[in-house]
């Protein structure tokens, strides 16, 4: 099995932290033995921050099977969002267009984070999830009913319960899908910081009925910079890495923001970004 040391910017879109060893299992039995050693998985790293030190990570980039049968699309956990969007344009169906423009995300990460935007989220289309259960080492399946009961706003039972190896989605025919994808990309270009900046998307979850970006903005964090990290001027909930920020700087700016928002607004902000 391949194993190599990768830089933080190869592993995550924000590029915080230090280089980390990564194993790339070829199949389920290799993945099972890595899980037994207590190693954890990273997807595209688009909602993840690396700590400065830690055990090796697992990448599922070899788990990229795609099967479309009728209205069911089964995707390996390592399939990228951009690959699915290409398939949507080619076969004219609706699925992940609300996330178009999000860089590097993979199916495993989209499921684990129950990613969402514009009033839609992954669980709305998720039919079943196959995962390698940490406790038993078996491949288990979550059905639609269990998904509806356990997936919440930007959270799911994963990765705590196990590693998603594949997920099946219900797709809906859509002749105007290419135009919809273009429209969403244009909307993101207007609302979000430019795609080439190093960021992990939303830093904090939106507290119930509130906007984390608005709270941060009202507490003076739009454009606020601490060492190498800065809350974006375009969207205050997006943290931008302007240099080679270590993990300690990430903790520092996040805690500074949390404390001030708690003091001024009485709201506890919860991280959306996952520390791996
Ligand atoms: C510019 C930008 C815009 C964004 N916009 C949005 C948005 O509109 N809406 C939104 O919801 N998110 C958004 N994000 C965040 C991010 O793209 C999503 O959270 C995405 O789902 C993360 O997928 P990933 O593969 O990159 O996961 P990672 O960031 O690699 O991992 C995230 C978490 O998922 C876990 N994980 C990854 N793969 C697996 C697996 N196979 N099994 C179990 N657990 C796994 C990791 O351990 C980690 O805890 C944005 C990010 C960026 C950079």
mmCIF file of C-alpha atoms and ligand atoms in Angstrom:
data_model
loop_
_atom_site.group_PDB
_atom_site.id
_atom_site.type_symbol
_atom_site.label_atom_id
_atom_site.label_comp_id
_atom_site.label_asym_id
_atom_site.label_seq_id
_atom_site.Cartn_x
_atom_site.Cartn_y
_atom_site.Cartn_z
ATOM 1 C CA UNK A 1 0.000 0.000 0.000
ATOM 2 C CA UNK A 2 1.252 3.482 -0.888
ATOM 3 C CA UNK A 3 2.302 5.710 2.030
ATOM 4 C CA UNK A 4 3.856 9.155 1.715
ATOM 5 C CA UNK A 5 4.368 12.384 3.631
ATOM 6 C CA UNK A 6 2.177 15.184 2.221
ATOM 7 C CA UNK A 7 2.219 18.924 2.855
ATOM 8 C CA UNK A 8 -0.725 20.589 4.640
ATOM 9 C CA UNK A 9 -1.780 22.326 1.415
ATOM 10 C CA UNK A 10 -1.849 18.982 -0.430
ATOM 11 C CA UNK A 11 -4.021 17.538 2.337
ATOM 12 C CA UNK A 12 -6.328 20.481 3.070
ATOM 13 C CA UNK A 13 -7.552 23.560 1.199
ATOM 14 C CA UNK A 14 -6.580 25.897 4.081
ATOM 15 C CA UNK A 15 -3.050 24.508 4.402
ATOM 16 C CA UNK A 16 -2.747 24.974 8.186
ATOM 17 C CA UNK A 17 -0.522 22.627 10.210
ATOM 18 C CA UNK A 18 2.493 20.472 9.468
ATOM 19 C CA UNK A 19 3.263 17.716 6.902
ATOM 20 C CA UNK A 20 1.636 14.374 7.701
ATOM 21 C CA UNK A 21 2.122 10.789 6.589
ATOM 22 C CA UNK A 22 -0.791 9.409 4.581
ATOM 23 C CA UNK A 23 -1.677 5.799 3.749
ATOM 24 C CA UNK A 24 -3.602 5.070 0.578
ATOM 25 C CA UNK A 25 -5.336 1.670 0.987
ATOM 26 C CA UNK A 26 -6.153 -0.222 -2.226
ATOM 27 C CA UNK A 27 -9.037 -2.232 -0.790
ATOM 28 C CA UNK A 28 -11.253 -2.915 2.223
ATOM 29 C CA UNK A 29 -8.885 -5.301 3.957
ATOM 30 C CA UNK A 30 -6.035 -2.750 3.885
ATOM 31 C CA UNK A 31 -8.447 -0.079 5.128
ATOM 32 C CA UNK A 32 -9.618 -2.386 7.923
ATOM 33 C CA UNK A 33 -6.086 -2.942 9.198
ATOM 34 C CA UNK A 34 -5.389 0.816 9.216
ATOM 35 C CA UNK A 35 -8.591 1.453 11.177
ATOM 36 C CA UNK A 36 -7.572 -1.209 13.694
ATOM 37 C CA UNK A 37 -4.380 0.778 14.285
ATOM 38 C CA UNK A 38 -6.575 3.753 15.205
ATOM 39 C CA UNK A 39 -5.843 5.848 12.078
ATOM 40 C CA UNK A 40 -8.487 8.242 10.773
ATOM 41 C CA UNK A 41 -9.553 9.395 7.343
ATOM 42 C CA UNK A 42 -9.230 12.663 5.431
ATOM 43 C CA UNK A 43 -11.178 13.372 2.250
ATOM 44 C CA UNK A 44 -10.439 16.368 0.030
ATOM 45 C CA UNK A 45 -9.546 18.387 3.123
ATOM 46 C CA UNK A 46 -11.935 21.201 2.173
ATOM 47 C CA UNK A 47 -13.437 21.396 5.677
ATOM 48 C CA UNK A 48 -10.458 20.113 7.631
ATOM 49 C CA UNK A 49 -7.529 21.534 9.559
ATOM 50 C CA UNK A 50 -4.419 19.529 10.411
ATOM 51 C CA UNK A 51 -2.962 19.771 13.873
ATOM 52 C CA UNK A 52 0.830 20.255 13.969
ATOM 53 C CA UNK A 53 1.451 16.704 15.125
ATOM 54 C CA UNK A 54 -0.628 13.591 14.876
ATOM 55 C CA UNK A 55 -0.846 9.997 13.682
ATOM 56 C CA UNK A 56 -0.798 9.227 9.947
ATOM 57 C CA UNK A 57 -4.043 9.722 8.023
ATOM 58 C CA UNK A 58 -5.895 7.542 5.534
ATOM 59 C CA UNK A 59 -6.872 8.727 2.050
ATOM 60 C CA UNK A 60 -9.621 6.920 0.140
ATOM 61 C CA UNK A 61 -8.474 8.172 -3.255
ATOM 62 C CA UNK A 62 -8.500 4.584 -4.588
ATOM 63 C CA UNK A 63 -12.190 4.176 -3.675
ATOM 64 C CA UNK A 64 -13.541 5.796 -6.812
ATOM 65 C CA UNK A 65 -16.123 3.394 -8.291
ATOM 66 C CA UNK A 66 -19.154 4.995 -9.931
ATOM 67 C CA UNK A 67 -22.292 3.000 -10.858
ATOM 68 C CA UNK A 68 -25.423 4.582 -12.289
ATOM 69 C CA UNK A 69 -28.334 2.183 -12.455
ATOM 70 C CA UNK A 70 -31.776 3.642 -13.114
ATOM 71 C CA UNK A 71 -32.253 6.525 -10.716
ATOM 72 C CA UNK A 72 -29.676 5.226 -8.207
ATOM 73 C CA UNK A 73 -26.092 6.457 -8.296
ATOM 74 C CA UNK A 74 -23.544 4.589 -6.177
ATOM 75 C CA UNK A 75 -20.349 6.512 -5.522
ATOM 76 C CA UNK A 76 -17.113 5.413 -3.872
ATOM 77 C CA UNK A 77 -16.081 7.627 -0.945
ATOM 78 C CA UNK A 78 -13.056 8.973 -2.832
ATOM 79 C CA UNK A 79 -15.060 10.219 -5.840
ATOM 80 C CA UNK A 80 -14.676 13.979 -6.117
ATOM 81 C CA UNK A 81 -17.489 16.501 -6.279
ATOM 82 C CA UNK A 82 -16.143 17.769 -9.611
ATOM 83 C CA UNK A 83 -16.334 14.242 -11.050
ATOM 84 C CA UNK A 84 -20.010 13.973 -9.993
ATOM 85 C CA UNK A 85 -20.805 17.399 -11.476
ATOM 86 C CA UNK A 86 -19.226 16.270 -14.799
ATOM 87 C CA UNK A 87 -21.393 13.149 -14.705
ATOM 88 C CA UNK A 88 -24.479 15.273 -13.953
ATOM 89 C CA UNK A 89 -23.812 17.447 -17.021
ATOM 90 C CA UNK A 90 -23.164 14.419 -19.229
ATOM 91 C CA UNK A 91 -26.189 12.397 -18.085
ATOM 92 C CA UNK A 92 -28.437 15.387 -17.295
ATOM 93 C CA UNK A 93 -29.503 14.743 -13.746
ATOM 94 C CA UNK A 94 -29.837 16.838 -10.605
ATOM 95 C CA UNK A 95 -27.834 16.004 -7.451
ATOM 96 C CA UNK A 96 -24.914 18.065 -6.102
ATOM 97 C CA UNK A 97 -25.325 21.281 -8.137
ATOM 98 C CA UNK A 98 -25.993 23.296 -4.935
ATOM 99 C CA UNK A 99 -22.348 22.611 -4.008
ATOM 100 C CA UNK A 100 -20.808 23.422 -7.388
ATOM 101 C CA UNK A 101 -17.705 25.540 -7.039
ATOM 102 C CA UNK A 102 -16.645 23.915 -3.728
ATOM 103 C CA UNK A 103 -13.043 22.799 -4.300
ATOM 104 C CA UNK A 104 -11.661 19.272 -3.764
ATOM 105 C CA UNK A 105 -14.558 17.838 -1.687
ATOM 106 C CA UNK A 106 -15.111 14.059 -1.873
ATOM 107 C CA UNK A 107 -18.202 11.923 -1.394
ATOM 108 C CA UNK A 108 -16.918 10.634 1.983
ATOM 109 C CA UNK A 109 -16.470 14.168 3.310
ATOM 110 C CA UNK A 110 -19.761 15.411 1.854
ATOM 111 C CA UNK A 111 -21.613 12.594 3.612
ATOM 112 C CA UNK A 112 -19.678 12.953 6.894
ATOM 113 C CA UNK A 113 -20.323 16.709 7.031
ATOM 114 C CA UNK A 114 -23.842 16.439 5.587
ATOM 115 C CA UNK A 115 -22.742 19.335 3.404
ATOM 116 C CA UNK A 116 -25.374 21.794 2.294
ATOM 117 C CA UNK A 117 -26.105 25.133 0.682
ATOM 118 C CA UNK A 118 -29.029 27.130 -0.698
ATOM 119 C CA UNK A 119 -31.547 25.245 1.461
ATOM 120 C CA UNK A 120 -30.466 21.756 0.401
ATOM 121 C CA UNK A 121 -28.220 19.196 2.047
ATOM 122 C CA UNK A 122 -26.646 15.842 1.205
ATOM 123 C CA UNK A 123 -29.089 13.826 3.319
ATOM 124 C CA UNK A 124 -32.025 14.969 1.129
ATOM 125 C CA UNK A 125 -30.754 12.737 -1.710
ATOM 126 C CA UNK A 126 -28.924 10.058 0.256
ATOM 127 C CA UNK A 127 -30.474 6.611 -0.127
ATOM 128 C CA UNK A 128 -27.927 4.470 1.737
ATOM 129 C CA UNK A 129 -24.397 4.609 3.171
ATOM 130 C CA UNK A 130 -21.972 1.708 3.316
ATOM 131 C CA UNK A 131 -19.305 2.124 5.971
ATOM 132 C CA UNK A 132 -16.554 0.200 7.697
ATOM 133 C CA UNK A 133 -17.659 0.113 11.299
ATOM 134 C CA UNK A 134 -14.849 1.038 13.734
ATOM 135 C CA UNK A 135 -16.165 -1.192 16.514
ATOM 136 C CA UNK A 136 -16.852 -4.432 14.620
ATOM 137 C CA UNK A 137 -14.543 -4.030 11.599
ATOM 138 C CA UNK A 138 -17.518 -5.070 9.399
ATOM 139 C CA UNK A 139 -18.998 -3.246 6.425
ATOM 140 C CA UNK A 140 -22.432 -2.061 7.578
ATOM 141 C CA UNK A 141 -25.197 -0.185 5.813
ATOM 142 C CA UNK A 142 -27.327 2.767 6.924
ATOM 143 C CA UNK A 143 -30.684 2.831 5.174
ATOM 144 C CA UNK A 144 -32.810 5.841 4.303
ATOM 145 C CA UNK A 145 -34.748 5.817 7.557
ATOM 146 C CA UNK A 146 -31.597 5.622 9.705
ATOM 147 C CA UNK A 147 -30.071 8.449 7.648
ATOM 148 C CA UNK A 148 -33.098 10.673 8.247
ATOM 149 C CA UNK A 149 -32.888 9.974 11.988
ATOM 150 C CA UNK A 150 -29.150 10.484 12.438
ATOM 151 C CA UNK A 151 -28.055 13.202 9.977
ATOM 152 C CA UNK A 152 -28.384 16.769 11.243
ATOM 153 C CA UNK A 153 -27.225 20.233 10.158
ATOM 154 C CA UNK A 154 -23.560 19.727 9.086
ATOM 155 C CA UNK A 155 -23.241 16.537 11.069
ATOM 156 C CA UNK A 156 -23.623 12.791 10.664
ATOM 157 C CA UNK A 157 -22.540 9.702 12.616
ATOM 158 C CA UNK A 158 -19.224 9.822 10.634
ATOM 159 C CA UNK A 159 -16.266 9.658 10.999
ATOM 160 C CA UNK A 160 -16.894 8.729 14.677
ATOM 161 C CA UNK A 161 -18.870 5.573 13.812
ATOM 162 C CA UNK A 162 -16.663 4.490 10.929
ATOM 163 C CA UNK A 163 -15.313 5.207 7.465
ATOM 164 C CA UNK A 164 -17.781 5.742 4.654
ATOM 165 C CA UNK A 165 -16.688 3.512 1.769
ATOM 166 C CA UNK A 166 -19.542 4.267 -0.620
ATOM 167 C CA UNK A 167 -22.880 6.041 -0.724
ATOM 168 C CA UNK A 168 -25.935 5.659 -2.936
ATOM 169 C CA UNK A 169 -27.981 8.663 -4.037
ATOM 170 C CA UNK A 170 -31.328 9.037 -5.758
ATOM 171 C CA UNK A 171 -30.970 11.228 -8.842
ATOM 172 C CA UNK A 172 -33.642 13.186 -10.700
ATOM 173 C CA UNK A 173 -33.522 13.868 -14.494
ATOM 174 C CA UNK A 174 -32.836 17.532 -15.250
ATOM 175 C CA UNK A 175 -32.323 18.890 -18.781
ATOM 176 C CA UNK A 176 -31.203 22.308 -17.553
ATOM 177 C CA UNK A 177 -28.554 21.043 -15.120
ATOM 178 C CA UNK A 178 -25.588 22.687 -16.920
ATOM 179 C CA UNK A 179 -27.209 26.139 -16.602
ATOM 180 C CA UNK A 180 -27.986 25.498 -12.899
ATOM 181 C CA UNK A 181 -24.366 24.534 -12.185
ATOM 182 C CA UNK A 182 -23.149 27.706 -13.933
ATOM 183 C CA UNK A 183 -25.622 29.823 -11.964
ATOM 184 C CA UNK A 184 -24.450 28.430 -8.605
ATOM 185 C CA UNK A 185 -20.764 28.885 -9.491
ATOM 186 C CA UNK A 186 -21.493 32.530 -10.397
ATOM 187 C CA UNK A 187 -23.399 33.053 -7.139
ATOM 188 C CA UNK A 188 -20.466 31.641 -5.144
ATOM 189 C CA UNK A 189 -18.030 33.850 -7.036
ATOM 190 C CA UNK A 190 -20.062 36.858 -5.850
ATOM 191 C CA UNK A 191 -20.732 35.770 -2.224
ATOM 192 C CA UNK A 192 -17.484 33.977 -1.304
ATOM 193 C CA UNK A 193 -13.772 34.845 -1.293
ATOM 194 C CA UNK A 194 -11.975 34.040 -4.590
ATOM 195 C CA UNK A 195 -11.475 30.289 -5.150
ATOM 196 C CA UNK A 196 -7.666 30.539 -5.303
ATOM 197 C CA UNK A 197 -7.359 31.660 -1.631
ATOM 198 C CA UNK A 198 -6.453 29.085 1.030
ATOM 199 C CA UNK A 199 -9.631 28.517 3.080
ATOM 200 C CA UNK A 200 -11.720 25.679 4.541
ATOM 201 C CA UNK A 201 -15.074 27.305 3.790
ATOM 202 C CA UNK A 202 -17.269 28.117 6.787
ATOM 203 C CA UNK A 203 -15.219 28.107 9.979
ATOM 204 C CA UNK A 204 -18.188 27.975 12.390
ATOM 205 C CA UNK A 205 -21.636 26.390 12.086
ATOM 206 C CA UNK A 206 -24.584 28.761 11.931
ATOM 207 C CA UNK A 207 -26.179 28.773 15.417
ATOM 208 C CA UNK A 208 -29.891 27.942 15.265
ATOM 209 C CA UNK A 209 -31.724 30.776 13.471
ATOM 210 C CA UNK A 210 -28.559 32.929 13.252
ATOM 211 C CA UNK A 211 -25.707 33.471 10.815
ATOM 212 C CA UNK A 212 -22.170 32.878 12.104
ATOM 213 C CA UNK A 213 -20.859 35.241 9.396
ATOM 214 C CA UNK A 214 -23.198 38.038 10.513
ATOM 215 C CA UNK A 215 -22.281 37.566 14.205
ATOM 216 C CA UNK A 216 -18.565 37.677 13.349
ATOM 217 C CA UNK A 217 -19.121 40.724 11.164
ATOM 218 C CA UNK A 218 -21.028 42.553 13.928
ATOM 219 C CA UNK A 219 -18.223 41.750 16.399
ATOM 220 C CA UNK A 220 -15.623 43.324 14.102
ATOM 221 C CA UNK A 221 -14.072 40.187 12.584
ATOM 222 C CA UNK A 222 -14.632 40.962 8.888
ATOM 223 C CA UNK A 223 -11.051 41.421 7.629
ATOM 224 C CA UNK A 224 -9.615 40.774 11.141
ATOM 225 C CA UNK A 225 -6.075 39.405 10.911
ATOM 226 C CA UNK A 226 -3.988 37.593 13.539
ATOM 227 C CA UNK A 227 -0.510 36.540 12.381
ATOM 228 C CA UNK A 228 -0.971 34.439 9.204
ATOM 229 C CA UNK A 229 -4.745 33.976 9.396
ATOM 230 C CA UNK A 230 -7.479 36.422 8.485
ATOM 231 C CA UNK A 231 -11.291 36.379 8.438
ATOM 232 C CA UNK A 232 -12.257 37.275 4.871
ATOM 233 C CA UNK A 233 -13.468 40.758 3.956
ATOM 234 C CA UNK A 234 -15.963 39.151 1.568
ATOM 235 C CA UNK A 235 -17.493 36.642 4.032
ATOM 236 C CA UNK A 236 -16.539 36.959 7.711
ATOM 237 C CA UNK A 237 -17.003 33.222 8.424
ATOM 238 C CA UNK A 238 -14.276 32.245 5.908
ATOM 239 C CA UNK A 239 -10.803 32.071 7.442
ATOM 240 C CA UNK A 240 -7.971 32.670 4.966
ATOM 241 C CA UNK A 241 -4.440 31.348 5.450
ATOM 242 C CA UNK A 242 -2.166 34.068 4.094
ATOM 243 C CA UNK A 243 1.091 32.273 4.912
ATOM 244 C CA UNK A 244 2.150 28.967 6.424
ATOM 245 C CA UNK A 245 0.037 29.156 9.576
ATOM 246 C CA UNK A 246 0.731 26.500 12.211
ATOM 247 C CA UNK A 247 -2.198 24.922 14.049
ATOM 248 C CA UNK A 248 -1.527 27.070 17.154
ATOM 249 C CA UNK A 249 -2.387 30.195 15.095
ATOM 250 C CA UNK A 250 -5.636 28.598 13.965
ATOM 251 C CA UNK A 251 -6.565 27.908 17.610
ATOM 252 C CA UNK A 252 -5.607 31.449 18.608
ATOM 253 C CA UNK A 253 -7.775 33.271 16.067
ATOM 254 C CA UNK A 254 -10.695 30.888 16.493
ATOM 255 C CA UNK A 255 -10.642 31.275 20.300
ATOM 256 C CA UNK A 256 -10.347 35.069 19.992
ATOM 257 C CA UNK A 257 -13.464 35.119 17.803
ATOM 258 C CA UNK A 258 -15.369 32.702 20.009
ATOM 259 C CA UNK A 259 -14.673 34.682 23.179
ATOM 260 C CA UNK A 260 -15.704 38.009 21.686
ATOM 261 C CA UNK A 261 -18.901 36.643 20.110
ATOM 262 C CA UNK A 262 -19.772 34.951 23.415
ATOM 263 C CA UNK A 263 -19.084 38.187 25.343
ATOM 264 C CA UNK A 264 -20.895 40.555 22.981
ATOM 265 C CA UNK A 265 -23.713 38.375 21.700
ATOM 266 C CA UNK A 266 -24.007 35.612 24.302
ATOM 267 C CA UNK A 267 -23.698 32.977 21.558
ATOM 268 C CA UNK A 268 -21.372 29.938 21.648
ATOM 269 C CA UNK A 269 -19.927 29.384 18.187
ATOM 270 C CA UNK A 270 -19.243 25.748 17.292
ATOM 271 C CA UNK A 271 -16.529 24.820 14.788
ATOM 272 C CA UNK A 272 -17.773 23.493 11.453
ATOM 273 C CA UNK A 273 -14.194 22.842 10.325
ATOM 274 C CA UNK A 274 -12.991 19.439 11.552
ATOM 275 C CA UNK A 275 -9.585 19.062 13.179
ATOM 276 C CA UNK A 276 -7.852 15.918 11.912
HETATM 277 C C1 LIG B 1 -14.425 27.524 -0.746
HETATM 278 C C2 LIG B 1 -15.217 26.511 0.044
HETATM 279 C C3 LIG B 1 -16.605 26.560 0.042
HETATM 280 C C4 LIG B 1 -17.348 25.647 0.785
HETATM 281 N N1 LIG B 1 -18.712 25.727 0.754
HETATM 282 C C5 LIG B 1 -19.439 24.829 1.455
HETATM 283 C C6 LIG B 1 -20.868 24.875 1.429
HETATM 284 O O1 LIG B 1 -21.478 25.691 0.751
HETATM 285 N N2 LIG B 1 -21.551 23.981 2.185
HETATM 286 C C7 LIG B 1 -20.911 23.041 2.942
HETATM 287 O O2 LIG B 1 -21.585 22.249 3.606
HETATM 288 N N3 LIG B 1 -19.571 22.966 2.983
HETATM 289 C C8 LIG B 1 -18.818 23.825 2.256
HETATM 290 N N4 LIG B 1 -17.459 23.753 2.295
HETATM 291 C C9 LIG B 1 -16.826 22.768 3.185
HETATM 292 C C10 LIG B 1 -16.518 21.401 2.560
HETATM 293 O O3 LIG B 1 -16.370 21.461 1.179
HETATM 294 C C11 LIG B 1 -17.542 20.337 2.904
HETATM 295 O O4 LIG B 1 -17.688 20.210 4.291
HETATM 296 C C12 LIG B 1 -17.174 18.958 2.337
HETATM 297 O O5 LIG B 1 -18.232 18.097 2.630
HETATM 298 C C13 LIG B 1 -15.879 18.375 2.894
HETATM 299 O O6 LIG B 1 -15.523 17.259 2.098
HETATM 300 P P1 LIG B 1 -14.019 16.748 2.080
HETATM 301 O O7 LIG B 1 -13.953 15.501 1.265
HETATM 302 O O8 LIG B 1 -13.108 17.829 1.666
HETATM 303 O O9 LIG B 1 -13.844 16.352 3.600
HETATM 304 P P2 LIG B 1 -12.615 16.686 4.598
HETATM 305 O O10 LIG B 1 -12.519 18.157 4.760
HETATM 306 O O11 LIG B 1 -11.406 15.955 4.160
HETATM 307 O O12 LIG B 1 -13.138 16.035 5.944
HETATM 308 C C14 LIG B 1 -14.199 16.593 6.661
HETATM 309 C C15 LIG B 1 -14.619 15.581 7.731
HETATM 310 O O13 LIG B 1 -15.148 14.427 7.071
HETATM 311 C C16 LIG B 1 -14.451 13.258 7.508
HETATM 312 N N5 LIG B 1 -14.382 12.323 6.388
HETATM 313 C C17 LIG B 1 -13.840 12.528 5.159
HETATM 314 N N6 LIG B 1 -13.975 11.419 4.398
HETATM 315 C C18 LIG B 1 -14.625 10.505 5.172
HETATM 316 C C19 LIG B 1 -15.047 9.147 4.966
HETATM 317 N N7 LIG B 1 -14.825 8.499 3.830
HETATM 318 N N8 LIG B 1 -15.679 8.507 5.981
HETATM 319 C C20 LIG B 1 -15.903 9.137 7.179
HETATM 320 N N9 LIG B 1 -15.523 10.404 7.422
HETATM 321 C C21 LIG B 1 -14.891 11.078 6.434
HETATM 322 C C22 LIG B 1 -13.078 13.743 7.947
HETATM 323 O O14 LIG B 1 -12.498 12.843 8.873
HETATM 324 C C23 LIG B 1 -13.451 15.078 8.583
HETATM 325 O O15 LIG B 1 -13.935 14.863 9.903
HETATM 326 C C24 LIG B 1 -16.686 24.646 1.544
HETATM 327 C C25 LIG B 1 -15.290 24.580 1.524
HETATM 328 C C26 LIG B 1 -14.546 25.498 0.781
HETATM 329 C C27 LIG B 1 -13.056 25.382 0.781
#
